[in-house]
């Protein structure tokens, strides 16, 4: 079963831990605050005991508050990047993994929401049908369905059609483009 936890676990297992540890070590030795902060965050991500925490910290490393990839200068400073381009590339790769996982999490949320909506809709429909039955009520679709059944499916259909045969000269159809297949069955039977 795919769950948010299993997706976070997959993410945690997919990241290049050894490479990211090396990157964190290089960045921690740099004198700039940006690189030191990123190094501390990478270490915290690698040391996180829960995959969900690993994913959360990874997002903070490579994404801004809106979920977009941080600019190059926010990932690593320009001067450091010139000396160690592999660090920026490792963070690009980390961002790619974060994005893939986030896409899967979004898809899972859509699936779960859709299932919940379908379940709620089916419950509402079941309640509506029970209320109609209890009140001996009919809606328009019920009337159309019962007329189709009367003119086509019941044993008495031939007798009903015989009785109507002499009494109908014309059938006026208004809004024919909105006529359903069941309504056309009634018209064809007549």
XYZ file of C-alpha atoms in Angstrom:
190
model
C 0.000 0.000 0.000
C 1.310 3.448 -0.911
C 1.128 5.906 1.980
C 2.797 9.235 2.726
C 5.090 7.369 5.131
C 6.067 4.785 2.511
C 6.807 7.564 0.000
C 8.960 9.362 2.572
C 10.722 6.061 3.262
C 11.375 5.597 -0.482
C 12.751 9.135 -0.623
C 14.990 8.563 2.384
C 16.387 5.419 0.756
C 16.926 7.113 -2.624
C 19.131 10.021 -1.592
C 22.894 9.845 -2.085
C 23.839 9.834 1.587
C 27.573 9.386 1.107
C 27.800 12.171 -1.488
C 25.609 14.502 0.566
C 27.748 13.815 3.644
C 30.822 14.772 1.629
C 29.059 17.932 0.372
C 28.059 18.879 3.931
C 31.683 18.436 5.054
C 32.989 20.709 2.300
C 30.333 23.348 2.887
C 30.872 23.328 6.668
C 34.522 24.308 6.119
C 33.545 27.397 4.112
C 33.520 30.773 5.860
C 30.142 32.004 4.529
C 26.983 31.782 6.587
C 24.906 30.437 3.641
C 27.169 27.444 3.099
C 27.533 26.725 6.833
C 23.747 26.839 7.268
C 23.223 24.510 4.292
C 25.868 22.134 5.669
C 24.088 22.026 9.050
C 20.761 21.367 7.337
C 22.238 18.574 5.213
C 23.726 16.980 8.347
C 20.362 17.278 10.134
C 18.648 15.652 7.130
C 21.135 12.780 7.068
C 20.857 12.300 10.849
C 17.051 12.433 10.979
C 15.653 9.275 12.543
C 12.335 9.330 10.673
C 11.979 9.369 6.865
C 9.227 12.011 7.121
C 11.685 14.301 8.932
C 14.345 13.552 6.320
C 11.961 14.674 3.559
C 10.866 17.770 5.470
C 14.452 18.924 6.045
C 15.382 18.142 2.416
C 12.568 20.447 1.292
C 13.970 23.212 3.498
C 17.416 22.728 1.959
C 16.428 22.927 -1.700
C 13.058 24.742 -1.804
C 11.812 28.173 -0.877
C 8.609 28.778 1.099
C 6.520 28.398 -2.089
C 7.993 24.994 -2.930
C 10.147 26.274 -5.811
C 13.809 25.354 -6.183
C 16.036 27.823 -4.401
C 18.200 30.001 -6.596
C 21.806 28.938 -7.087
C 23.100 31.550 -4.621
C 20.740 30.231 -1.930
C 21.941 26.653 -2.500
C 25.674 27.460 -2.452
C 27.542 30.742 -2.750
C 29.009 31.669 -6.137
C 32.614 31.634 -4.999
C 32.209 28.212 -3.344
C 30.360 26.902 -6.411
C 33.309 27.877 -8.626
C 35.612 25.743 -6.463
C 33.163 22.850 -5.866
C 30.513 22.619 -8.630
C 29.750 19.053 -7.522
C 28.065 20.484 -4.409
C 25.527 22.480 -6.429
C 24.915 19.450 -8.642
C 24.325 17.242 -5.594
C 21.750 19.755 -4.328
C 20.128 19.879 -7.787
C 19.865 16.080 -7.656
C 18.404 16.279 -4.158
C 15.841 18.788 -5.408
C 14.916 16.423 -8.224
C 14.249 13.625 -5.729
C 12.235 15.987 -3.510
C 10.161 17.076 -6.515
C 9.470 13.503 -7.612
C 8.396 12.565 -4.102
C 6.218 15.667 -3.777
C 4.514 14.824 -7.094
C 3.776 11.336 -5.771
C 2.457 12.763 -2.492
C 0.205 15.158 -4.426
C -1.091 12.311 -6.596
C -1.760 10.195 -3.499
C -3.693 13.056 -1.908
C -5.784 13.428 -5.061
C -6.509 9.688 -5.105
C -7.482 9.666 -1.430
C -9.675 12.755 -1.820
C -11.352 11.252 -4.874
C -12.069 8.014 -2.999
C -13.562 9.978 -0.110
C -15.701 12.040 -2.488
C -16.963 8.941 -4.303
C -17.771 7.247 -0.990
C -19.663 10.327 0.230
C -21.523 10.587 -3.086
C -22.559 6.938 -2.961
C -23.805 7.353 0.617
C -25.829 10.420 -0.384
C -27.286 8.547 -3.361
C -28.170 5.567 -1.162
C -29.906 7.874 1.338
C -31.745 9.697 -1.470
C -33.009 6.430 -2.954
C -34.137 5.214 0.493
C -36.016 8.471 1.075
C -37.732 8.213 -2.320
C -38.706 4.618 -1.584
C -40.036 5.477 1.889
C -42.059 8.400 0.549
C -43.159 6.552 -2.619
C -41.644 9.470 -4.505
C -40.284 9.672 -8.032
C -37.876 12.000 -9.731
C -37.746 12.735 -13.448
C -35.220 9.967 -14.139
C -37.503 7.465 -12.371
C -40.452 8.494 -14.560
C -38.398 8.131 -17.741
C -37.038 4.750 -16.638
C -40.459 3.383 -15.723
C -41.932 4.601 -19.022
C -39.137 2.864 -20.972
C -39.797 -0.289 -18.975
C -43.561 -0.036 -19.578
C -43.190 0.450 -23.346
C -40.383 -1.974 -23.983
C -39.670 -4.481 -21.241
C -42.949 -5.408 -19.561
C -45.192 -8.206 -20.892
C -47.976 -5.635 -21.225
C -45.890 -3.396 -23.502
C -47.641 -4.631 -26.651
C -51.089 -3.860 -25.185
C -50.017 -0.341 -24.075
C -48.541 0.379 -27.511
C -51.719 -0.967 -29.176
C -53.877 1.400 -27.082
C -51.631 4.360 -27.933
C -51.313 3.433 -31.597
C -54.502 5.027 -32.806
C -54.326 8.078 -30.572
C -51.005 9.659 -31.563
C -50.681 11.549 -34.824
C -47.612 13.601 -33.946
C -44.908 13.734 -31.290
C -43.475 17.175 -30.532
C -39.874 17.101 -29.342
C -38.587 20.274 -27.751
C -34.856 20.685 -27.112
C -33.981 17.495 -29.033
C -30.264 18.098 -28.465
C -30.899 17.603 -24.736
C -32.913 14.438 -25.147
C -31.370 11.453 -23.389
C -31.005 7.969 -24.936
C -33.780 6.735 -22.627
C -36.106 9.472 -23.873
C -35.311 8.497 -27.459
C -36.252 4.892 -26.577
C -39.704 6.147 -25.524
C -40.085 8.138 -28.733
C -38.980 5.195 -30.898
C -41.379 2.853 -29.082
C -44.281 5.235 -29.742
